[in-house]
Short mmCIF file of C-alpha atoms and ligand atoms in Angstrom, two decimals:
data_model
loop_
_atom_site.label_atom_id
_atom_site.label_comp_id
_atom_site.label_asym_id
_atom_site.label_seq_id
_atom_site.Cartn_x
_atom_site.Cartn_y
_atom_site.Cartn_z
CA MET A 1 -32.40 49.52 11.77
CA LYS A 2 -31.32 48.87 8.22
CA LYS A 3 -27.69 49.04 9.35
CA ILE A 4 -28.25 46.59 12.18
CA PHE A 5 -29.98 44.23 9.84
CA LYS A 6 -27.10 44.53 7.41
CA ARG A 7 -24.60 43.76 10.15
CA PHE A 8 -26.64 40.83 11.29
CA THR A 9 -26.82 39.46 7.77
CA LEU A 10 -23.08 39.87 7.41
CA ALA A 11 -22.42 38.06 10.69
CA ALA A 12 -24.79 35.27 9.76
CA LEU A 13 -23.07 34.95 6.42
CA CYS A 14 -19.69 34.67 8.11
CA VAL A 15 -20.92 31.96 10.45
CA LEU A 16 -22.44 30.12 7.54
CA LEU A 17 -19.30 30.40 5.47
CA SER A 18 -16.99 29.24 8.21
CA THR A 19 -19.28 26.32 8.95
CA ILE A 20 -19.15 25.29 5.32
CA MET A 21 -15.37 25.70 5.23
CA LEU A 22 -14.87 23.75 8.43
CA SER A 23 -16.98 20.87 7.27
CA ALA A 24 -15.22 20.91 3.93
CA CYS A 25 -11.88 20.71 5.72
CA SER A 26 -12.89 17.76 7.84
CA GLY A 27 -14.93 16.14 5.08
CA ASN A 28 -14.55 12.42 4.67
CA THR A 29 -14.66 11.29 1.07
CA GLY A 30 -15.61 7.77 1.93
CA GLY A 31 -12.28 6.41 3.14
CA GLY A 32 -11.45 5.35 6.67
CA THR A 33 -10.73 7.99 9.25
CA ALA A 34 -8.66 7.50 12.36
CA ASP A 35 -10.59 7.30 15.62
CA GLY A 36 -10.67 10.08 18.15
CA SER A 37 -9.22 12.59 15.77
CA SER A 38 -12.02 15.11 15.62
CA SER A 39 -10.32 18.35 15.12
CA GLY A 40 -12.15 21.62 15.41
CA GLY A 41 -10.64 22.51 12.07
CA ALA A 42 -7.11 23.37 13.11
CA ARG A 43 -5.58 19.97 12.42
CA GLU A 44 -4.07 19.24 9.08
CA LYS A 45 -5.36 16.29 7.13
CA LEU A 46 -3.11 13.55 5.82
CA THR A 47 -4.68 11.81 2.85
CA VAL A 48 -3.16 8.43 2.25
CA GLY A 49 -3.64 6.06 -0.66
CA THR A 50 -3.17 2.32 -0.44
CA TYR A 51 -4.37 -0.76 -2.28
CA ALA A 52 -5.85 -2.89 0.43
CA ALA A 53 -5.34 -6.30 -1.18
CA PHE A 54 -1.81 -6.98 0.00
CA PRO A 55 -1.87 -8.66 3.41
CA PRO A 56 -0.32 -8.30 5.89
CA PHE A 57 0.68 -4.80 4.74
CA GLU A 58 -2.84 -3.66 3.87
CA TYR A 59 -6.18 -5.39 3.80
CA THR A 60 -9.75 -4.67 4.73
CA THR A 61 -11.58 -6.15 7.66
CA THR A 62 -14.77 -5.46 9.58
CA ASN A 63 -13.07 -3.75 12.47
CA GLY A 64 -9.85 -2.31 11.14
CA LEU A 65 -7.26 -0.07 12.73
CA VAL A 66 -8.49 2.86 10.61
CA GLY A 67 -12.05 2.34 9.45
CA GLU A 68 -12.10 -0.87 7.40
CA PHE A 69 -8.33 -0.75 6.81
CA ASP A 70 -5.69 -2.68 8.69
CA GLY A 71 -2.15 -3.96 8.25
CA ILE A 72 1.48 -3.01 8.81
CA ASP A 73 1.33 -0.07 6.40
CA ILE A 74 -1.89 1.20 7.94
CA ALA A 75 -0.30 1.14 11.41
CA ILE A 76 2.68 3.09 10.03
CA ALA A 77 0.41 5.66 8.32
CA LYS A 78 -1.55 6.07 11.56
CA LYS A 79 1.65 6.70 13.52
CA ILE A 80 2.79 9.31 10.98
CA ALA A 81 -0.54 11.12 11.29
CA ASP A 82 -0.75 10.79 15.09
CA ASP A 83 2.82 11.94 15.74
CA ASN A 84 2.29 14.99 13.57
CA GLY A 85 -1.14 15.84 14.96
CA MET A 86 -2.81 15.20 11.62
CA ASP A 87 -6.16 13.63 10.80
CA LEU A 88 -5.69 10.49 8.76
CA GLU A 89 -7.87 9.69 5.79
CA ILE A 90 -7.27 6.53 3.79
CA SER A 91 -8.44 5.87 0.23
CA ASN A 92 -8.40 2.49 -1.46
CA ILE A 93 -6.91 3.03 -4.91
CA GLU A 94 -5.77 0.39 -7.38
CA PHE A 95 -2.01 -0.07 -7.12
CA SER A 96 -1.37 1.03 -10.69
CA GLY A 97 -3.22 4.31 -10.02
CA LEU A 98 -1.42 5.31 -6.82
CA ILE A 99 1.36 7.36 -8.41
CA ALA A 100 -1.11 9.27 -10.58
CA ALA A 101 -3.23 9.94 -7.47
CA ILE A 102 -0.18 11.47 -5.75
CA ASN A 103 0.62 13.63 -8.71
CA SER A 104 -2.93 14.87 -9.19
CA GLY A 105 -3.03 15.86 -5.52
CA LYS A 106 -5.80 13.39 -4.68
CA ILE A 107 -3.59 11.89 -1.99
CA ASP A 108 -0.57 13.24 -0.07
CA MET A 109 1.26 9.94 0.14
CA ALA A 110 1.01 6.31 -0.89
CA ILE A 111 1.92 3.45 1.40
CA ALA A 112 1.28 0.13 -0.30
CA GLY A 113 4.27 -2.16 0.07
CA MET A 114 5.62 -0.16 -2.84
CA THR A 115 9.04 -1.18 -4.04
CA VAL A 116 11.43 1.64 -4.88
CA ASN A 117 12.58 1.42 -8.47
CA ASP A 118 14.07 3.79 -11.04
CA GLU A 119 10.93 4.15 -13.10
CA ARG A 120 8.85 5.12 -10.06
CA LYS A 121 11.60 7.42 -8.81
CA GLN A 122 11.17 9.50 -11.94
CA ASN A 123 7.60 10.28 -10.93
CA VAL A 124 7.58 10.47 -7.13
CA ASP A 125 9.96 10.94 -4.20
CA PHE A 126 10.45 8.06 -1.79
CA SER A 127 10.94 7.99 1.97
CA VAL A 128 13.66 5.98 3.65
CA PRO A 129 12.98 2.28 3.07
CA TYR A 130 11.08 0.60 5.90
CA TYR A 131 10.97 -3.04 4.80
CA VAL A 132 13.06 -5.38 2.67
CA ALA A 133 11.38 -8.12 0.63
CA GLU A 134 12.00 -10.21 -2.44
CA GLN A 135 9.84 -12.11 -4.89
CA VAL A 136 8.90 -15.75 -4.32
CA ILE A 137 7.12 -18.36 -6.42
CA VAL A 138 3.94 -19.90 -5.04
CA VAL A 139 3.17 -23.38 -6.42
CA ALA A 140 0.96 -26.34 -5.54
CA ASP A 141 2.13 -28.30 -2.55
CA GLY A 142 2.93 -31.39 -4.64
CA ASN A 143 4.75 -29.50 -7.40
CA THR A 144 8.28 -30.74 -8.02
CA ASP A 145 9.22 -29.28 -11.40
CA ILE A 146 9.22 -25.60 -10.48
CA THR A 147 12.40 -25.22 -8.49
CA ASP A 148 13.63 -21.76 -9.47
CA ALA A 149 12.77 -18.75 -11.65
CA GLN A 150 14.23 -20.30 -14.81
CA SER A 151 11.95 -23.33 -14.56
CA LEU A 152 8.97 -20.99 -15.02
CA LYS A 153 10.05 -20.63 -18.63
CA ASN A 154 9.22 -24.25 -19.48
CA GLY A 155 5.72 -23.45 -20.71
CA LYS A 156 4.33 -22.83 -17.24
CA LYS A 157 1.25 -20.68 -16.72
CA VAL A 158 2.43 -17.92 -14.43
CA GLY A 159 0.27 -15.41 -12.61
CA VAL A 160 1.33 -11.95 -11.49
CA VAL A 161 -0.44 -8.87 -10.27
CA MET A 162 -0.53 -6.27 -12.99
CA GLY A 163 2.05 -3.52 -12.63
CA TYR A 164 3.80 -5.10 -9.64
CA THR A 165 7.51 -5.85 -9.51
CA ALA A 166 6.71 -9.48 -10.36
CA ASP A 167 4.99 -8.39 -13.59
CA SER A 168 8.14 -6.64 -14.73
CA ILE A 169 10.40 -9.55 -13.70
CA VAL A 170 8.30 -12.17 -15.47
CA THR A 171 7.75 -10.01 -18.56
CA ASN A 172 11.16 -8.38 -18.95
CA ASP A 173 13.84 -10.23 -16.98
CA LEU A 174 12.59 -13.78 -17.48
CA ALA A 175 10.95 -12.93 -20.84
CA ILE A 176 8.24 -15.54 -20.36
CA ASP A 177 6.02 -16.08 -23.37
CA GLU A 178 3.12 -13.56 -23.18
CA ALA A 179 0.64 -16.38 -23.79
CA ASN A 180 1.71 -17.97 -20.52
CA ILE A 181 1.44 -14.87 -18.34
CA VAL A 182 -1.83 -14.21 -16.55
CA ARG A 183 -2.14 -10.71 -15.12
CA ALA A 184 -4.67 -10.13 -12.38
CA ASN A 185 -5.66 -7.30 -10.10
CA ARG A 186 -5.18 -9.00 -6.76
CA GLY A 187 -2.62 -11.46 -5.46
CA ILE A 188 -5.32 -12.94 -3.27
CA ASP A 189 -7.21 -14.09 -6.38
CA ILE A 190 -4.36 -15.54 -8.43
CA VAL A 191 -3.07 -17.57 -5.52
CA GLN A 192 -6.52 -19.20 -5.52
CA ASP A 193 -5.88 -20.09 -9.19
CA VAL A 194 -2.77 -22.03 -8.20
CA LYS A 195 -4.90 -23.88 -5.69
CA ASN A 196 -7.57 -24.77 -8.24
CA GLY A 197 -5.02 -25.73 -10.91
CA LYS A 198 -5.66 -22.89 -13.38
CA LEU A 199 -2.12 -21.60 -12.86
CA ASP A 200 1.16 -23.43 -12.30
CA ALA A 201 2.70 -20.63 -10.30
CA VAL A 202 2.34 -17.09 -8.99
CA VAL A 203 5.27 -14.74 -8.56
CA ILE A 204 4.58 -12.36 -5.69
CA ASP A 205 6.27 -10.46 -2.85
CA SER A 206 7.73 -12.72 -0.16
CA TYR A 207 5.77 -11.84 2.96
CA THR A 208 2.41 -11.77 1.18
CA GLY A 209 3.28 -14.89 -0.82
CA LYS A 210 4.28 -16.86 2.27
CA GLN A 211 1.17 -15.87 4.13
CA LEU A 212 -1.19 -16.62 1.24
CA ALA A 213 0.58 -19.95 0.56
CA GLU A 214 0.24 -21.01 4.17
CA LYS A 215 -3.40 -20.09 4.25
CA ASN A 216 -4.16 -22.05 1.07
CA GLY A 217 -1.98 -25.12 1.64
CA LEU A 218 0.46 -24.15 -1.12
CA LYS A 219 4.25 -24.19 -1.33
CA VAL A 220 6.73 -21.32 -1.61
CA VAL A 221 9.81 -21.64 -3.83
CA GLU A 222 12.60 -19.15 -3.25
CA ASP A 223 15.28 -18.14 -5.73
CA LYS A 224 17.50 -15.56 -4.11
CA GLU A 225 19.76 -15.37 -7.17
CA SER A 226 17.06 -14.36 -9.62
CA PHE A 227 14.95 -12.40 -7.17
CA THR A 228 17.06 -9.77 -5.51
CA ALA A 229 16.14 -7.79 -2.42
CA GLU A 230 13.72 -4.91 -2.91
CA GLU A 231 12.87 -2.11 -0.55
CA TYR A 232 9.43 -0.80 0.35
CA ALA A 233 9.08 2.94 0.89
CA ILE A 234 6.40 5.62 1.09
CA ALA A 235 5.86 7.78 -2.00
CA VAL A 236 5.05 11.50 -2.04
CA GLN A 237 4.83 14.12 -4.75
CA LYS A 238 8.21 15.19 -6.11
CA GLY A 239 9.57 18.08 -4.08
CA ASN A 240 7.21 17.66 -1.11
CA THR A 241 10.10 17.74 1.34
CA GLU A 242 7.93 19.09 4.15
CA LEU A 243 5.85 15.93 4.27
CA LEU A 244 8.78 13.68 3.41
CA ASP A 245 10.73 15.00 6.43
CA LYS A 246 7.78 14.25 8.71
CA ILE A 247 7.46 10.76 7.25
CA ASN A 248 11.19 10.03 7.51
CA ASN A 249 11.36 11.20 11.12
CA VAL A 250 8.63 8.76 12.12
CA LEU A 251 10.01 5.91 10.01
CA ASN A 252 13.54 6.35 11.37
CA GLU A 253 12.22 6.35 14.91
CA MET A 254 10.13 3.23 14.26
CA LEU A 255 13.07 1.46 12.60
CA GLU A 256 15.51 2.32 15.37
CA SER A 257 13.17 1.33 18.18
CA GLY A 258 12.26 -1.97 16.49
CA GLN A 259 8.60 -1.00 16.11
CA ILE A 260 8.46 -2.03 12.44
CA ASP A 261 9.80 -5.49 13.32
CA GLU A 262 7.22 -5.70 16.06
CA LEU A 263 4.45 -4.78 13.63
CA ALA A 264 5.69 -7.35 11.11
CA ALA A 265 5.60 -10.03 13.81
CA GLN A 266 2.22 -8.89 15.10
CA TYR A 267 0.60 -9.02 11.65
CA SER A 268 2.08 -12.38 10.65
CA GLU A 269 -1.04 -14.18 11.79
CA VAL A 270 -3.68 -12.05 10.10
CA GLU A 271 -6.46 -13.60 8.13
CA ALA A 272 -6.61 -11.90 4.76
CA GLN A 273 -10.08 -11.25 3.40
N1 LIG B 301 6.19 -4.58 -3.93
C1 LIG B 301 5.45 -4.77 -5.15
C2 LIG B 301 5.56 -3.54 -6.01
O1 LIG B 301 5.89 -2.51 -5.53
C3 LIG B 301 4.01 -5.12 -4.87
C4 LIG B 301 3.29 -4.09 -4.13
C5 LIG B 301 1.89 -4.43 -3.77
O2 LIG B 301 1.43 -5.49 -4.08
N2 LIG B 301 1.18 -3.59 -3.12
O3 LIG B 301 5.31 -3.61 -7.18
#
Protein backbone atom coordinates (compact mmCIF):
# COMPACT_ATOMS: atom_id res chain seq x y z
CA MET A 1 0.00 0.00 0.00
CA LYS A 2 2.79 2.33 0.99
CA LYS A 3 4.58 1.49 -2.26
CA ILE A 4 1.50 2.18 -4.36
CA PHE A 5 1.00 5.46 -2.61
CA LYS A 6 4.62 6.34 -3.24
CA ARG A 7 4.27 5.52 -6.93
CA PHE A 8 1.11 7.54 -7.14
CA THR A 9 2.78 10.51 -5.50
CA LEU A 10 5.69 10.21 -7.90
CA ALA A 11 3.37 10.08 -10.92
CA ALA A 12 1.37 13.04 -9.66
CA LEU A 13 4.58 14.96 -9.14
CA CYS A 14 5.67 14.22 -12.69
CA VAL A 15 2.37 15.40 -14.11
CA LEU A 16 2.56 18.52 -12.01
CA LEU A 17 6.13 19.23 -13.04
CA SER A 18 5.50 18.75 -16.72
CA THR A 19 2.44 20.97 -16.53
CA ILE A 20 4.51 23.69 -14.93
CA MET A 21 7.26 23.26 -17.51
CA LEU A 22 4.85 23.29 -20.41
CA SER A 23 3.14 26.43 -19.25
CA ALA A 24 6.51 28.04 -18.63
CA CYS A 25 7.53 27.19 -22.17
CA SER A 26 4.44 28.69 -23.72
CA GLY A 27 4.26 31.55 -21.24
CA ASN A 28 3.46 34.95 -22.64
CA THR A 29 5.30 37.76 -20.92
CA GLY A 30 2.85 40.38 -22.00
CA GLY A 31 3.84 40.82 -25.63
CA GLY A 32 1.75 39.91 -28.64
CA THR A 33 1.51 36.30 -29.68
CA ALA A 34 0.73 35.07 -33.16
CA ASP A 35 -2.75 33.65 -33.66
CA GLY A 36 -3.45 29.98 -34.03
CA SER A 37 -0.04 28.98 -32.83
CA SER A 38 -0.94 26.97 -29.76
CA SER A 39 1.69 24.39 -29.55
CA GLY A 40 1.42 21.49 -27.17
CA GLY A 41 4.92 22.37 -26.05
CA ALA A 42 6.94 20.98 -28.93
CA ARG A 43 7.21 24.21 -30.90
CA GLU A 44 10.12 26.49 -30.38
CA LYS A 45 9.46 30.06 -29.39
CA LEU A 46 10.85 33.01 -31.31
CA THR A 47 11.09 36.07 -29.09
CA VAL A 48 11.30 39.24 -31.10
CA GLY A 49 12.02 42.77 -29.95
CA THR A 50 10.86 45.86 -31.79
CA TYR A 51 10.14 49.48 -30.98
CA ALA A 52 6.63 49.99 -32.22
CA ALA A 53 6.81 53.72 -32.92
CA PHE A 54 8.19 53.59 -36.44
CA PRO A 55 5.35 53.30 -38.95
CA PRO A 56 4.92 51.69 -41.38
CA PHE A 57 7.59 49.22 -40.18
CA GLU A 58 6.18 48.80 -36.68
CA TYR A 59 3.34 50.43 -34.81
CA THR A 60 0.59 49.46 -32.45
CA THR A 61 -3.06 49.31 -33.31
CA THR A 62 -6.22 47.84 -31.81
CA ASN A 63 -6.33 44.84 -34.08
CA GLY A 64 -2.77 44.17 -35.17
CA LEU A 65 -1.25 41.35 -37.16
CA VAL A 66 0.32 39.95 -33.98
CA GLY A 67 -1.52 41.11 -30.88
CA GLU A 68 -1.37 44.91 -30.86
CA PHE A 69 1.60 44.98 -33.24
CA ASP A 70 1.49 45.60 -36.97
CA GLY A 71 3.70 46.81 -39.79
CA ILE A 72 6.14 45.59 -42.44
CA ASP A 73 8.64 44.29 -39.88
CA ILE A 74 5.91 42.52 -37.92
CA ALA A 75 4.74 40.75 -41.09
CA ILE A 76 8.33 39.67 -41.78
CA ALA A 77 8.81 38.41 -38.21
CA LYS A 78 5.54 36.47 -38.46
CA LYS A 79 6.67 34.83 -41.70
CA ILE A 80 10.01 33.84 -40.14
CA ALA A 81 8.20 32.23 -37.20
CA ASP A 82 5.48 30.59 -39.33
CA ASP A 83 7.89 29.15 -41.91
CA ASN A 84 10.02 27.65 -39.17
CA GLY A 85 7.10 26.33 -37.12
CA MET A 86 7.90 28.63 -34.23
CA ASP A 87 5.60 30.51 -31.87
CA LEU A 88 6.12 34.24 -32.20
CA GLU A 89 6.28 36.51 -29.19
CA ILE A 90 6.85 40.22 -29.65
CA SER A 91 8.12 42.64 -27.00
CA ASN A 92 8.04 46.41 -27.30
CA ILE A 93 11.47 47.65 -26.23
CA GLU A 94 12.89 51.14 -26.63
CA PHE A 95 15.10 51.28 -29.71
CA SER A 96 18.24 52.13 -27.75
CA GLY A 97 17.71 49.02 -25.57
CA LEU A 98 17.22 46.47 -28.35
CA ILE A 99 20.85 45.42 -28.74
CA ALA A 100 21.26 44.97 -24.99
CA ALA A 101 18.07 42.88 -24.96
CA ILE A 102 19.56 40.59 -27.63
CA ASN A 103 22.78 40.21 -25.73
CA SER A 104 21.13 39.50 -22.40
CA GLY A 105 19.04 36.78 -24.06
CA LYS A 106 15.75 38.58 -23.39
CA ILE A 107 14.98 38.42 -27.11
CA ASP A 108 16.26 36.19 -29.93
CA MET A 109 16.19 38.86 -32.60
CA ALA A 110 15.39 42.52 -33.16
CA ILE A 111 13.51 43.78 -36.18
CA ALA A 112 13.00 47.52 -35.95
CA GLY A 113 13.96 49.21 -39.19
CA MET A 114 17.47 48.92 -37.80
CA THR A 115 20.19 50.30 -40.01
CA VAL A 116 23.35 48.22 -40.26
CA ASN A 117 26.37 50.20 -39.14
CA ASP A 118 29.88 49.42 -37.91
CA GLU A 119 29.21 50.25 -34.29
CA ARG A 120 26.19 47.94 -34.13
CA LYS A 121 28.06 45.24 -36.03
CA GLN A 122 30.53 45.06 -33.17
CA ASN A 123 27.74 44.00 -30.83
CA VAL A 124 25.34 41.90 -32.92
CA ASP A 125 25.23 39.93 -36.17
CA PHE A 126 22.97 41.16 -38.95
CA SER A 127 20.86 39.29 -41.48
CA VAL A 128 20.90 40.07 -45.17
CA PRO A 129 19.50 43.58 -45.70
CA TYR A 130 15.79 43.64 -46.52
CA TYR A 131 15.13 47.34 -47.15
CA VAL A 132 17.09 50.37 -48.32
CA ALA A 133 16.29 53.81 -46.93
CA GLU A 134 17.95 57.15 -46.39
CA GLN A 135 17.39 60.10 -44.10
CA VAL A 136 15.10 62.98 -45.06
CA ILE A 137 14.32 66.36 -43.51
CA VAL A 138 10.73 67.08 -42.52
CA VAL A 139 9.86 70.81 -42.43
CA ALA A 140 6.75 72.98 -42.39
CA ASP A 141 4.92 73.10 -45.67
CA GLY A 142 5.71 76.79 -46.20
CA ASN A 143 9.39 76.51 -45.27
CA THR A 144 11.74 77.78 -47.97
CA ASP A 145 15.07 78.21 -46.20
CA ILE A 146 15.79 74.58 -45.39
CA THR A 147 16.79 73.14 -48.72
CA ASP A 148 19.48 70.62 -47.80
CA ALA A 149 21.38 69.16 -44.83
CA GLN A 150 23.85 72.06 -44.66
CA SER A 151 21.07 74.61 -44.24
CA LEU A 152 20.19 72.93 -40.93
CA LYS A 153 23.38 74.43 -39.54
CA ASN A 154 22.07 77.99 -39.76
CA GLY A 155 20.79 78.04 -36.19
CA LYS A 156 17.82 75.80 -36.92
CA LYS A 157 16.17 73.78 -34.16
CA VAL A 158 16.48 70.20 -35.34
CA GLY A 159 14.74 67.19 -33.86
CA VAL A 160 15.96 63.61 -34.02
CA VAL A 161 15.07 60.40 -32.29
CA MET A 162 17.69 59.54 -29.72
CA GLY A 163 20.18 56.91 -30.82
CA TYR A 164 18.87 56.69 -34.39
CA THR A 165 21.03 57.15 -37.47
CA ALA A 166 19.75 60.73 -37.71
CA ASP A 167 21.05 61.49 -34.22
CA SER A 168 24.54 60.46 -35.24
CA ILE A 169 24.37 62.37 -38.56
CA VAL A 170 23.16 65.59 -36.96
CA THR A 171 25.55 65.32 -34.01
CA ASN A 172 28.69 64.01 -35.70
CA ASP A 173 28.57 64.51 -39.46
CA LEU A 174 26.79 67.86 -39.56
CA ALA A 175 28.15 68.89 -36.12
CA ILE A 176 25.08 70.98 -35.36
CA ASP A 177 25.33 73.05 -32.20
CA GLU A 178 24.14 70.88 -29.26
CA ALA A 179 21.85 73.70 -28.11
CA ASN A 180 19.91 73.37 -31.35
CA ILE A 181 19.41 69.60 -31.26
CA VAL A 182 16.29 68.23 -29.63
CA ARG A 183 16.40 64.50 -28.94
CA ALA A 184 13.12 62.69 -28.43
CA ASN A 185 11.99 59.14 -27.97
CA ARG A 186 9.56 58.88 -30.85
CA GLY A 187 9.57 60.25 -34.37
CA ILE A 188 5.81 60.49 -34.17
CA ASP A 189 6.13 63.14 -31.43
CA ILE A 190 8.86 65.33 -32.88
CA VAL A 191 7.13 65.55 -36.23
CA GLN A 192 4.22 67.07 -34.29
CA ASP A 193 6.70 69.68 -32.99
CA VAL A 194 7.48 70.74 -36.56
CA LYS A 195 3.76 71.13 -37.09
CA ASN A 196 3.29 73.28 -34.00
CA GLY A 197 6.39 75.38 -34.71
CA LYS A 198 8.57 74.21 -31.79
CA LEU A 199 11.08 72.72 -34.23
CA ASP A 200 12.29 73.90 -37.63
CA ALA A 201 13.03 70.42 -38.87
CA VAL A 202 13.20 66.73 -38.06
CA VAL A 203 15.74 64.38 -39.61
CA ILE A 204 14.27 60.90 -39.87
CA ASP A 205 14.25 57.77 -42.04
CA SER A 206 12.70 58.30 -45.47
CA TYR A 207 9.67 56.01 -45.48
CA THR A 208 8.58 56.97 -41.97
CA GLY A 209 9.35 60.65 -42.61
CA LYS A 210 7.33 60.74 -45.83
CA GLN A 211 4.38 59.04 -44.23
CA LEU A 212 4.38 61.24 -41.12
CA ALA A 213 4.83 64.38 -43.26
CA GLU A 214 1.89 63.47 -45.45
CA LYS A 215 -0.30 62.76 -42.48
CA ASN A 216 0.55 66.09 -40.83
CA GLY A 217 0.56 68.37 -43.88
CA LEU A 218 4.35 68.86 -43.74
CA LYS A 219 7.02 68.87 -46.43
CA VAL A 220 9.90 66.47 -47.05
CA VAL A 221 13.31 67.77 -48.16
CA GLU A 222 15.70 65.24 -49.64
CA ASP A 223 19.47 65.55 -49.83
CA LYS A 224 20.85 62.43 -51.44
CA GLU A 225 24.42 63.75 -51.29
CA SER A 226 24.53 64.22 -47.54
CA PHE A 227 22.22 61.35 -46.66
CA THR A 228 23.50 58.17 -48.21
CA ALA A 229 21.60 54.93 -48.57
CA GLU A 230 21.30 52.78 -45.46
CA GLU A 231 20.20 49.20 -45.15
CA TYR A 232 17.76 47.73 -42.66
CA ALA A 233 18.50 44.24 -41.34
CA ILE A 234 17.51 41.93 -38.50
CA ALA A 235 19.91 41.66 -35.56
CA VAL A 236 20.71 38.50 -33.58
CA GLN A 237 23.25 37.63 -30.91
CA LYS A 238 26.79 37.30 -32.23
CA GLY A 239 27.43 33.73 -33.34
CA ASN A 240 23.76 32.66 -33.45
CA THR A 241 24.17 31.25 -36.94
CA GLU A 242 21.37 28.73 -36.46
CA LEU A 243 18.76 31.45 -36.15
CA LEU A 244 20.49 33.73 -38.64
CA ASP A 245 20.33 31.00 -41.31
CA LYS A 246 16.60 30.58 -40.71
CA ILE A 247 16.08 34.34 -40.92
CA ASN A 248 18.18 34.71 -44.07
CA ASN A 249 16.38 31.86 -45.83
CA VAL A 250 13.02 33.54 -45.28
CA LEU A 251 14.30 37.02 -46.15
CA ASN A 252 15.97 35.83 -49.36
CA GLU A 253 12.79 34.08 -50.40
CA MET A 254 10.69 37.16 -49.62
CA LEU A 255 13.12 39.43 -51.49
CA GLU A 256 13.29 37.20 -54.55
CA SER A 257 9.54 36.70 -54.80
CA GLY A 258 8.84 40.43 -54.37
CA GLN A 259 6.95 39.91 -51.10
CA ILE A 260 8.86 42.67 -49.28
CA ASP A 261 7.98 45.15 -52.03
CA GLU A 262 4.38 44.02 -51.77
CA LEU A 263 4.41 44.56 -48.01
CA ALA A 264 5.96 48.01 -48.43
CA ALA A 265 3.20 48.95 -50.88
CA GLN A 266 0.49 47.42 -48.70
CA TYR A 267 1.57 49.34 -45.61
CA SER A 268 2.02 52.69 -47.34
CA GLU A 269 -1.46 53.76 -46.35
CA VAL A 270 -1.40 52.87 -42.67
CA GLU A 271 -2.55 55.30 -40.07
CA ALA A 272 0.13 55.56 -37.41
CA GLN A 273 -1.12 55.81 -33.85
N1 LIG B 1 16.98 53.26 -39.21
C1 LIG B 1 17.21 54.07 -38.04
C2 LIG B 1 18.27 53.44 -37.18
O1 LIG B 1 18.55 52.30 -37.33
C3 LIG B 1 15.93 54.27 -37.27
C4 LIG B 1 15.32 53.03 -36.78
C5 LIG B 1 14.03 53.19 -36.08
O2 LIG B 1 13.54 54.28 -35.95
N2 LIG B 1 13.42 52.16 -35.62
O3 LIG B 1 18.83 54.10 -36.36
